[in-house]
Amino acid sequence: MDFENIQCPWGDHLKTCAITVCDLDGVILYQNHRSYEVNGDMRGRSMMPCHSARSREIINRLITNGEVNAYTISKGKLRKLIYQAPWYEKGEVCGLVEFSLEIPEEMPHYVRG
């Protein structure tokens, strides 16, 4: 896939959500502006050297099995929700998308349904 042609105008303007998309080999295809601010320009480069062996195993499992990985982290004064999920083309896993959303320290939880 030609990473220079991926466009996501609405994603580029999210100020508290980093969006990063990679292919099956972990090569970054797209970063919104927030991802670029946090991670630097990784487009066209593999994200694998930036991760520990444990993280690389998780990434490979998500891609291989089409699984989702979601968790929260604290980084300095920020709390973030990390949501990693496969993206598909014609029913086949083509890579991963990661959403890194800044969340408040206290956040309400509602049960609906």
Coordinates of C-alpha atoms in Angstrom, one line a residue:
M1 CA 0.0 0.0 0.0
D2 CA 1.2 3.5 -0.8
F3 CA 1.4 5.1 2.6
E4 CA 1.8 8.6 1.2
N5 CA -1.7 8.5 -0.3
I6 CA -3.6 7.5 2.9
Q7 CA -5.8 10.4 3.9
C8 CA -7.9 10.9 7.0
P9 CA -8.9 14.6 7.3
W10 CA -11.1 14.2 10.3
G11 CA -8.3 12.2 12.1
D12 CA -5.7 14.8 11.4
H13 CA -7.5 17.3 13.6
L14 CA -8.0 15.2 16.8
K15 CA -6.0 17.0 19.5
T16 CA -6.1 14.3 22.2
C17 CA -6.2 11.1 20.1
A18 CA -3.1 9.7 18.3
I19 CA -4.0 7.4 15.4
T20 CA -1.3 5.1 14.0
V21 CA -1.8 2.6 11.2
C22 CA 0.7 -0.1 10.2
D23 CA 0.8 -2.9 7.6
L24 CA 1.3 -6.6 8.3
D25 CA 5.1 -6.1 8.7
G26 CA 4.7 -3.3 11.2
V27 CA 5.6 -0.5 8.7
I28 CA 3.7 2.7 9.5
L29 CA 1.3 3.7 6.8
Y30 CA -0.4 6.6 8.4
Q31 CA -0.1 8.9 11.5
N32 CA -2.4 11.7 12.4
H33 CA -0.9 14.9 13.6
R34 CA -1.1 13.9 17.3
S35 CA 0.7 10.6 16.6
Y36 CA 3.4 12.5 14.7
E37 CA 3.8 14.9 17.7
V38 CA 4.1 12.0 20.2
N39 CA 6.2 9.5 18.1
G40 CA 7.9 11.6 15.5
D41 CA 7.5 10.8 11.8
M42 CA 7.5 7.1 11.5
R43 CA 5.7 6.8 8.1
G44 CA 7.4 4.2 5.9
R45 CA 9.4 2.9 8.8
S46 CA 9.0 -0.3 10.9
M47 CA 7.7 0.2 14.4
M48 CA 9.1 -3.1 15.5
P49 CA 12.6 -1.8 16.6
C50 CA 10.8 0.7 18.9
H51 CA 9.1 -2.1 20.9
S52 CA 10.3 -4.7 23.4
A53 CA 10.3 -8.4 22.6
R54 CA 7.1 -8.8 24.6
S55 CA 5.4 -6.0 22.7
R56 CA 6.5 -7.5 19.3
E57 CA 5.0 -10.8 20.3
I58 CA 1.7 -9.1 21.1
I59 CA 1.7 -7.2 17.8
N60 CA 2.4 -10.4 15.9
R61 CA -0.4 -12.2 17.8
L62 CA -2.9 -9.4 17.1
I63 CA -2.1 -9.5 13.4
T64 CA -2.0 -13.3 13.1
N65 CA -5.2 -13.9 15.1
G66 CA -7.1 -10.7 14.2
E67 CA -7.4 -9.9 17.9
V68 CA -8.0 -6.6 19.8
N69 CA -5.7 -5.4 22.6
A70 CA -7.1 -2.6 24.9
Y71 CA -5.6 -1.2 28.1
T72 CA -5.0 2.0 30.0
I73 CA -1.6 3.6 30.9
S74 CA -0.3 6.5 32.9
K75 CA 2.4 8.6 31.3
G76 CA 3.5 11.5 33.3
K77 CA 0.3 13.4 34.3
L78 CA -1.6 11.9 31.4
R79 CA -3.8 8.8 31.5
K80 CA -4.4 7.1 28.2
L81 CA -6.6 4.4 26.7
I82 CA -4.7 2.4 24.2
Y83 CA -6.9 0.5 21.7
Q84 CA -5.1 -1.7 19.1
A85 CA -7.2 -3.6 16.5
P86 CA -6.7 -5.2 13.1
W87 CA -7.8 -3.4 10.0
Y88 CA -9.2 -5.3 7.0
E89 CA -9.4 -5.1 3.3
K90 CA -11.6 -7.6 1.4
G91 CA -12.0 -9.6 4.6
E92 CA -8.3 -10.1 5.2
V93 CA -6.2 -8.6 8.0
C94 CA -3.9 -6.0 6.5
G95 CA -2.3 -4.6 9.7
L96 CA -3.1 -2.8 12.9
V97 CA -4.6 0.5 13.9
E98 CA -3.8 2.0 17.3
F99 CA -5.8 4.7 19.0
S100 CA -4.2 6.4 21.9
L101 CA -6.8 8.6 23.6
E102 CA -6.1 10.9 26.5
I103 CA -8.6 10.3 29.3
P104 CA -9.4 12.1 32.5
E105 CA -8.2 10.8 35.9
E106 CA -11.8 10.2 36.9
M107 CA -14.1 9.1 34.2
P108 CA -17.8 8.1 34.6
H109 CA -18.9 4.6 33.5
Y110 CA -22.5 4.0 32.4
V111 CA -24.3 0.8 32.0
R112 CA -26.8 1.1 29.1
G113 CA -29.0 -1.4 27.6

